[in-house]
Amino acid sequence: MKIASYKSGRDGLLMIVDKDLKTCCAASHIAPTLQAALDDWANIAPQLEQEYEQLCKGTHSAAEPFDTSRCAAPLPRSYHWADGSAYVTHVELVRKARGAELPASFWEDPLVYMGASDAFIGPQDPVEVESEDWGIDFEAEVVIVTDDVPAGVTVGQAASHIKLIGLVNDVSLRNLIPAELAKQFGFYQSKPWTAFTPVLVTPDELGEAWDGSRLHLPMRTTYNGELVGAPNAGQDMTFDFPTLIAHCAKSRSLMTGTVIGSGTVSNVGSEAGSCCLAEIRCLETIRDGKPSTPFMSFGDRIHIEMLDAQNKSIFGAIDQVIVRYTAPKE
């Protein structure tokens, strides 16, 4: 099943989308928003599935063309957004570029931070940033959405709590990060927006590409019309999603609608390219002694998408332009 939210108020209007991302129908008669649907998923999901099957057969009486320009994030705001760094090869590369050793513990215990979940943005919403000097970067990631997860859940139990899967562009302001991390209290100003693909999908939509813990397909990242990366998201993922869930739920329960991110998708050796400019710059630094690729400028465009074995888009595309934000006048 594929689910979207059209822009409407703060929490969107729940939509069901067919497998080919061609048609959709409103699901407000079943649940007004995705959060409402997730809160009663056991009862709501079968009703949504019935409508989805009609859409895919072309027999739904209320079907209409699916318009991605109307899409908010499928879950426009969440009670909890936890982003990991599951590809330790990416972390190792970043530290190597600055001449720092990678602690052995990084291969054994996931890195996770809690991000801003109060205002996710849609797949075609512009990324508004006040200054190019802040070091604007994209990060292509896989995310999962959970139901209620009890504290102390085991890795073996965690997989059953994954209800939806999608992709995000987790925007970073790289030049603000060092000063924030120097305070030893985590990210805040350096993580402004997270944009989602038009749809989230249930795990069964992914077939053999989803093994219950990892998504084994290339993450295609196109920057200003040039494909800069297509690393396989299931390859070299040190910490899979059940492990990330169990890590996040070690000392507290996770509420329905929790979103957990993989961190920037990255493969060992980077032959398949990169999913963020920071990694590209690290490779340049290791090779040349300094980076040559600048961070993003106003007018730059980022396109993030994942295709199935038949080269069909699974989640739809994130396609965004960086624009200047003007702060309110006093």
Short mmCIF file of C-alpha atoms in Angstrom, two decimals:
data_model
loop_
_atom_site.label_atom_id
_atom_site.label_comp_id
_atom_site.label_asym_id
_atom_site.label_seq_id
_atom_site.Cartn_x
_atom_site.Cartn_y
_atom_site.Cartn_z
CA MET A 1 0.00 0.00 0.00
CA LYS A 2 1.16 3.54 -0.77
CA ILE A 3 0.07 6.52 1.29
CA ALA A 4 0.45 10.28 0.83
CA SER A 5 -0.88 13.47 2.38
CA TYR A 6 -2.12 16.41 0.35
CA LYS A 7 -1.50 19.81 1.88
CA SER A 8 -4.36 20.73 4.23
CA GLY A 9 -3.88 22.41 7.60
CA ARG A 10 -0.95 21.32 9.72
CA ASP A 11 -1.42 17.57 9.41
CA GLY A 12 -2.49 17.11 5.80
CA LEU A 13 -5.30 15.18 4.14
CA LEU A 14 -4.73 11.43 4.00
CA MET A 15 -4.55 10.02 0.47
CA ILE A 16 -4.17 6.51 -0.92
CA VAL A 17 -2.01 6.23 -4.05
CA ASP A 18 -1.91 3.41 -6.58
CA LYS A 19 1.20 1.25 -7.17
CA ASP A 20 2.27 3.20 -10.26
CA LEU A 21 1.84 6.62 -8.59
CA LYS A 22 -0.67 7.60 -11.27
CA THR A 23 -3.98 7.83 -9.40
CA CYS A 24 -5.11 8.49 -5.85
CA CYS A 25 -8.19 8.94 -3.72
CA ALA A 26 -8.95 10.73 -0.48
CA ALA A 27 -9.12 8.53 2.60
CA SER A 28 -10.64 11.07 4.98
CA HIS A 29 -13.77 8.95 5.39
CA ILE A 30 -11.53 6.29 6.96
CA ALA A 31 -9.02 8.48 8.80
CA PRO A 32 -8.47 12.23 8.41
CA THR A 33 -4.67 12.12 8.71
CA LEU A 34 -1.87 9.58 8.61
CA GLN A 35 -1.25 10.02 12.32
CA ALA A 36 -4.90 9.18 13.02
CA ALA A 37 -4.58 6.10 10.82
CA LEU A 38 -1.40 4.97 12.58
CA ASP A 39 -3.02 5.44 15.99
CA ASP A 40 -5.54 2.71 15.07
CA TRP A 41 -3.48 0.91 12.44
CA ALA A 42 -4.76 -2.61 13.14
CA ASN A 43 -8.30 -1.52 12.27
CA ILE A 44 -7.59 1.24 9.76
CA ALA A 45 -4.95 -0.45 7.60
CA PRO A 46 -7.30 -3.18 6.24
CA GLN A 47 -9.82 -0.52 5.20
CA LEU A 48 -7.14 1.50 3.44
CA GLU A 49 -5.89 -1.68 1.77
CA GLN A 50 -9.31 -2.36 0.27
CA GLU A 51 -9.38 1.07 -1.33
CA TYR A 52 -5.78 0.63 -2.49
CA GLU A 53 -6.67 -2.61 -4.28
CA GLN A 54 -9.52 -0.84 -6.10
CA LEU A 55 -7.17 1.95 -7.15
CA CYS A 56 -4.63 -0.52 -8.51
CA LYS A 57 -7.35 -2.37 -10.45
CA GLY A 58 -8.65 0.90 -11.86
CA THR A 59 -12.12 0.33 -10.37
CA HIS A 60 -12.19 3.02 -7.66
CA SER A 61 -15.11 5.38 -8.28
CA ALA A 62 -13.35 8.37 -6.68
CA ALA A 63 -9.95 7.95 -8.35
CA GLU A 64 -8.21 11.09 -9.56
CA PRO A 65 -4.76 11.83 -11.01
CA PHE A 66 -2.04 11.89 -8.37
CA ASP A 67 -0.54 15.38 -8.19
CA THR A 68 2.81 15.40 -6.37
CA SER A 69 2.86 19.21 -6.40
CA ARG A 70 0.03 19.08 -3.84
CA CYS A 71 1.92 16.73 -1.51
CA ALA A 72 2.97 17.58 1.99
CA ALA A 73 5.25 15.13 3.74
CA PRO A 74 3.15 11.94 4.13
CA LEU A 75 3.43 12.52 7.88
CA PRO A 76 3.60 16.34 8.01
CA ARG A 77 4.63 16.37 11.65
CA SER A 78 5.58 13.60 14.01
CA TYR A 79 5.81 13.15 17.74
CA HIS A 80 9.34 11.78 17.38
CA TRP A 81 12.08 11.92 14.71
CA ALA A 82 15.29 10.06 15.49
CA ASP A 83 18.03 10.07 12.88
CA GLY A 84 20.85 7.56 12.97
CA SER A 85 24.21 7.19 11.28
CA ALA A 86 23.86 3.56 10.31
CA TYR A 87 26.53 3.58 7.59
CA VAL A 88 29.66 3.66 9.69
CA THR A 89 31.79 3.68 6.55
CA HIS A 90 30.48 7.23 5.99
CA VAL A 91 31.46 8.29 9.51
CA GLU A 92 34.88 6.67 9.08
CA LEU A 93 35.43 8.60 5.85
CA VAL A 94 34.52 11.92 7.43
CA ARG A 95 36.91 11.36 10.32
CA LYS A 96 39.68 10.16 8.01
CA ALA A 97 39.41 13.40 6.01
CA ARG A 98 40.23 15.40 9.12
CA GLY A 99 42.91 13.00 10.32
CA ALA A 100 40.93 11.57 13.23
CA GLU A 101 40.73 7.94 14.34
CA LEU A 102 37.37 6.18 14.43
CA PRO A 103 36.70 4.78 17.92
CA ALA A 104 36.06 1.03 17.88
CA SER A 105 32.77 1.60 19.73
CA PHE A 106 31.31 3.25 16.61
CA TRP A 107 31.09 -0.21 14.99
CA GLU A 108 29.21 -1.60 18.00
CA ASP A 109 26.84 1.13 19.19
CA PRO A 110 24.72 3.31 16.84
CA LEU A 111 24.97 7.09 16.66
CA VAL A 112 21.50 8.65 16.94
CA TYR A 113 20.20 12.15 17.56
CA MET A 114 16.68 13.50 17.98
CA GLY A 115 15.72 15.89 15.17
CA ALA A 116 13.01 18.48 14.59
CA SER A 117 9.74 16.70 13.83
CA ASP A 118 7.31 19.60 14.22
CA ALA A 119 7.39 20.61 10.54
CA PHE A 120 8.50 18.12 7.91
CA ILE A 121 8.24 19.48 4.38
CA GLY A 122 6.91 18.07 1.13
CA PRO A 123 8.82 16.58 -1.81
CA GLN A 124 8.66 19.70 -3.97
CA ASP A 125 8.80 22.34 -1.26
CA PRO A 126 11.77 24.70 -1.63
CA VAL A 127 14.51 24.53 0.99
CA GLU A 128 14.60 28.01 2.53
CA VAL A 129 17.94 29.07 4.02
CA GLU A 130 19.00 32.54 5.06
CA SER A 131 22.67 32.32 4.03
CA GLU A 132 24.78 30.26 1.62
CA ASP A 133 27.64 30.72 4.10
CA TRP A 134 25.96 28.18 6.37
CA GLY A 135 27.14 25.32 4.12
CA ILE A 136 23.90 23.93 2.68
CA ASP A 137 23.96 20.18 2.01
CA PHE A 138 21.51 17.42 1.14
CA GLU A 139 21.45 13.96 2.74
CA ALA A 140 19.56 11.10 1.06
CA GLU A 141 18.29 8.59 3.62
CA VAL A 142 15.86 5.73 4.11
CA VAL A 143 13.33 6.12 6.94
CA ILE A 144 10.85 3.85 8.68
CA VAL A 145 7.72 4.72 10.67
CA THR A 146 6.77 2.64 13.71
CA ASP A 147 3.71 1.82 15.75
CA ASP A 148 3.98 1.84 19.58
CA VAL A 149 7.30 0.32 20.60
CA PRO A 150 7.72 -0.76 24.24
CA ALA A 151 10.84 0.20 26.13
CA GLY A 152 13.40 -2.58 26.20
CA VAL A 153 12.27 -4.16 22.92
CA THR A 154 14.80 -6.63 21.52
CA VAL A 155 16.24 -6.45 18.02
CA GLY A 156 14.34 -9.63 17.19
CA GLN A 157 11.05 -8.09 18.28
CA ALA A 158 11.63 -4.69 16.71
CA ALA A 159 11.09 -5.62 13.05
CA SER A 160 7.37 -6.20 13.60
CA HIS A 161 6.96 -2.56 14.64
CA ILE A 162 7.98 -1.21 11.20
CA LYS A 163 4.77 -0.11 9.47
CA LEU A 164 5.87 2.26 6.71
CA ILE A 165 9.04 3.00 4.73
CA GLY A 166 10.14 6.02 2.68
CA LEU A 167 13.00 8.33 1.74
CA VAL A 168 14.03 11.75 3.03
CA ASN A 169 16.34 14.63 2.26
CA ASP A 170 17.68 15.49 5.70
CA VAL A 171 19.10 18.95 5.02
CA SER A 172 22.27 19.89 6.89
CA LEU A 173 23.96 23.27 7.37
CA ARG A 174 27.52 21.97 7.51
CA ASN A 175 29.26 25.18 8.51
CA LEU A 176 27.06 25.52 11.60
CA ILE A 177 27.76 21.98 12.80
CA PRO A 178 31.30 22.37 14.25
CA ALA A 179 30.36 25.15 16.69
CA GLU A 180 27.28 23.24 17.84
CA LEU A 181 29.15 19.97 18.37
CA ALA A 182 31.89 21.84 20.23
CA LYS A 183 29.29 22.59 22.90
CA GLN A 184 28.90 18.78 23.32
CA PHE A 185 25.13 19.01 23.35
CA GLY A 186 24.16 17.97 19.80
CA PHE A 187 22.63 19.42 16.64
CA TYR A 188 19.96 22.09 16.56
CA GLN A 189 20.46 25.11 14.27
CA SER A 190 22.43 23.02 11.80
CA LYS A 191 19.47 20.71 11.02
CA PRO A 192 16.72 22.96 9.57
CA TRP A 193 14.38 20.89 7.35
CA THR A 194 13.62 17.29 6.49
CA ALA A 195 11.75 16.64 3.23
CA PHE A 196 9.95 13.39 2.41
CA THR A 197 9.14 11.51 -0.76
CA PRO A 198 5.51 11.89 -1.94
CA VAL A 199 4.53 8.50 -0.52
CA LEU A 200 5.38 6.11 2.25
CA VAL A 201 4.81 2.41 1.54
CA THR A 202 4.04 -0.68 3.56
CA PRO A 203 6.90 -3.21 3.64
CA ASP A 204 5.07 -5.70 1.39
CA GLU A 205 5.28 -3.18 -1.50
CA LEU A 206 9.05 -3.67 -1.65
CA GLY A 207 9.09 -7.40 -2.35
CA GLU A 208 12.48 -9.07 -2.10
CA ALA A 209 14.22 -5.69 -1.88
CA TRP A 210 13.08 -5.48 1.74
CA ASP A 211 14.49 -8.25 3.94
CA GLY A 212 12.71 -7.12 7.09
CA SER A 213 15.59 -4.97 8.27
CA ARG A 214 17.26 -3.31 5.24
CA LEU A 215 16.16 -1.94 1.86
CA HIS A 216 18.39 -3.37 -0.88
CA LEU A 217 18.05 -0.87 -3.72
CA PRO A 218 20.19 2.01 -5.03
CA MET A 219 19.55 5.48 -3.61
CA ARG A 220 19.66 7.68 -6.72
CA THR A 221 20.80 11.23 -5.91
CA THR A 222 20.89 13.76 -8.74
CA TYR A 223 22.38 17.20 -8.13
CA ASN A 224 21.77 19.96 -10.69
CA GLY A 225 20.93 17.34 -13.30
CA GLU A 226 23.98 15.11 -12.67
CA LEU A 227 23.71 11.73 -10.98
CA VAL A 228 26.22 12.00 -8.13
CA GLY A 229 25.35 8.82 -6.27
CA ALA A 230 23.51 5.52 -6.47
CA PRO A 231 24.85 3.47 -3.54
CA ASN A 232 22.81 0.45 -2.50
CA ALA A 233 20.94 1.26 0.70
CA GLY A 234 21.07 -2.32 1.95
CA GLN A 235 24.81 -2.71 1.43
CA ASP A 236 27.28 -1.69 4.14
CA MET A 237 24.47 -0.68 6.52
CA THR A 238 26.24 -1.46 9.78
CA PHE A 239 23.14 -1.04 11.95
CA ASP A 240 19.86 -2.23 10.44
CA PHE A 241 16.47 -0.72 11.30
CA PRO A 242 15.49 -3.23 14.04
CA THR A 243 18.83 -2.46 15.71
CA LEU A 244 18.16 1.28 15.48
CA ILE A 245 14.66 0.80 16.92
CA ALA A 246 15.98 -1.25 19.84
CA HIS A 247 18.68 1.35 20.46
CA CYS A 248 16.16 4.20 20.55
CA ALA A 249 13.80 2.23 22.81
CA LYS A 250 16.45 1.12 25.31
CA SER A 251 15.21 3.38 28.10
CA ARG A 252 11.87 4.75 26.83
CA SER A 253 8.90 3.68 24.77
CA LEU A 254 8.45 5.03 21.26
CA MET A 255 5.04 6.38 20.34
CA THR A 256 3.11 5.51 17.19
CA GLY A 257 4.32 7.65 14.30
CA THR A 258 7.96 7.64 15.39
CA VAL A 259 10.21 8.20 12.36
CA ILE A 260 13.70 6.69 12.40
CA GLY A 261 16.29 7.54 9.73
CA SER A 262 19.23 5.56 8.45
CA GLY A 263 21.57 8.49 8.03
CA THR A 264 23.27 9.22 4.72
CA VAL A 265 23.39 6.11 2.54
CA SER A 266 27.00 5.20 1.79
CA ASN A 267 28.90 2.23 0.39
CA VAL A 268 32.49 1.19 1.11
CA GLY A 269 34.84 2.61 -1.48
CA SER A 270 32.24 5.10 -2.75
CA GLU A 271 32.46 3.69 -6.31
CA ALA A 272 28.68 4.08 -6.56
CA GLY A 273 28.93 7.77 -5.69
CA SER A 274 27.73 9.74 -2.70
CA CYS A 275 24.43 10.87 -1.22
CA CYS A 276 25.69 14.12 0.29
CA LEU A 277 28.21 16.82 -0.63
CA ALA A 278 30.09 16.36 2.65
CA GLU A 279 31.16 12.87 1.57
CA ILE A 280 32.22 14.13 -1.85
CA ARG A 281 34.30 16.84 -0.17
CA CYS A 282 35.88 14.29 2.19
CA LEU A 283 36.94 12.12 -0.75
CA GLU A 284 38.46 15.18 -2.41
CA THR A 285 40.32 16.09 0.78
CA ILE A 286 41.77 12.59 1.11
CA ARG A 287 42.81 12.60 -2.56
CA ASP A 288 43.90 16.23 -3.08
CA GLY A 289 44.48 17.61 0.39
CA LYS A 290 41.47 19.93 0.20
CA PRO A 291 37.86 19.91 -1.04
CA SER A 292 36.99 21.42 -4.43
CA THR A 293 33.21 20.91 -4.53
CA PRO A 294 31.33 23.81 -2.88
CA PHE A 295 28.23 23.37 -0.78
CA MET A 296 24.84 24.27 -2.29
CA SER A 297 23.93 27.70 -3.61
CA PHE A 298 20.59 29.40 -4.10
CA GLY A 299 18.98 27.99 -7.25
CA ASP A 300 20.62 24.56 -6.93
CA ARG A 301 18.32 21.55 -7.34
CA ILE A 302 18.42 18.16 -5.59
CA HIS A 303 16.50 15.10 -6.81
CA ILE A 304 16.28 11.93 -4.69
CA GLU A 305 14.53 8.76 -5.87
CA MET A 306 14.58 4.96 -5.66
CA LEU A 307 13.61 2.67 -8.55
CA ASP A 308 12.48 -0.95 -8.38
CA ALA A 309 13.81 -3.79 -10.52
CA GLN A 310 11.56 -2.63 -13.39
CA ASN A 311 12.95 0.92 -13.15
CA LYS A 312 9.69 2.25 -11.73
CA SER A 313 9.72 4.86 -8.98
CA ILE A 314 8.68 3.33 -5.67
CA PHE A 315 8.17 6.37 -3.43
CA GLY A 316 8.05 9.15 -6.03
CA ALA A 317 10.80 11.75 -6.08
CA ILE A 318 12.04 14.47 -3.80
CA ASP A 319 12.78 17.36 -6.16
CA GLN A 320 13.75 20.59 -4.42
CA VAL A 321 15.38 23.94 -5.12
CA ILE A 322 17.44 25.91 -2.59
CA VAL A 323 16.03 29.43 -2.13
CA ARG A 324 16.95 32.41 -0.01
CA TYR A 325 14.88 32.91 3.15
CA THR A 326 14.17 36.47 4.21
CA ALA A 327 13.69 36.87 7.97
CA PRO A 328 10.79 39.04 9.24
CA LYS A 329 11.52 42.72 9.70
CA GLU A 330 11.17 44.27 13.13
#
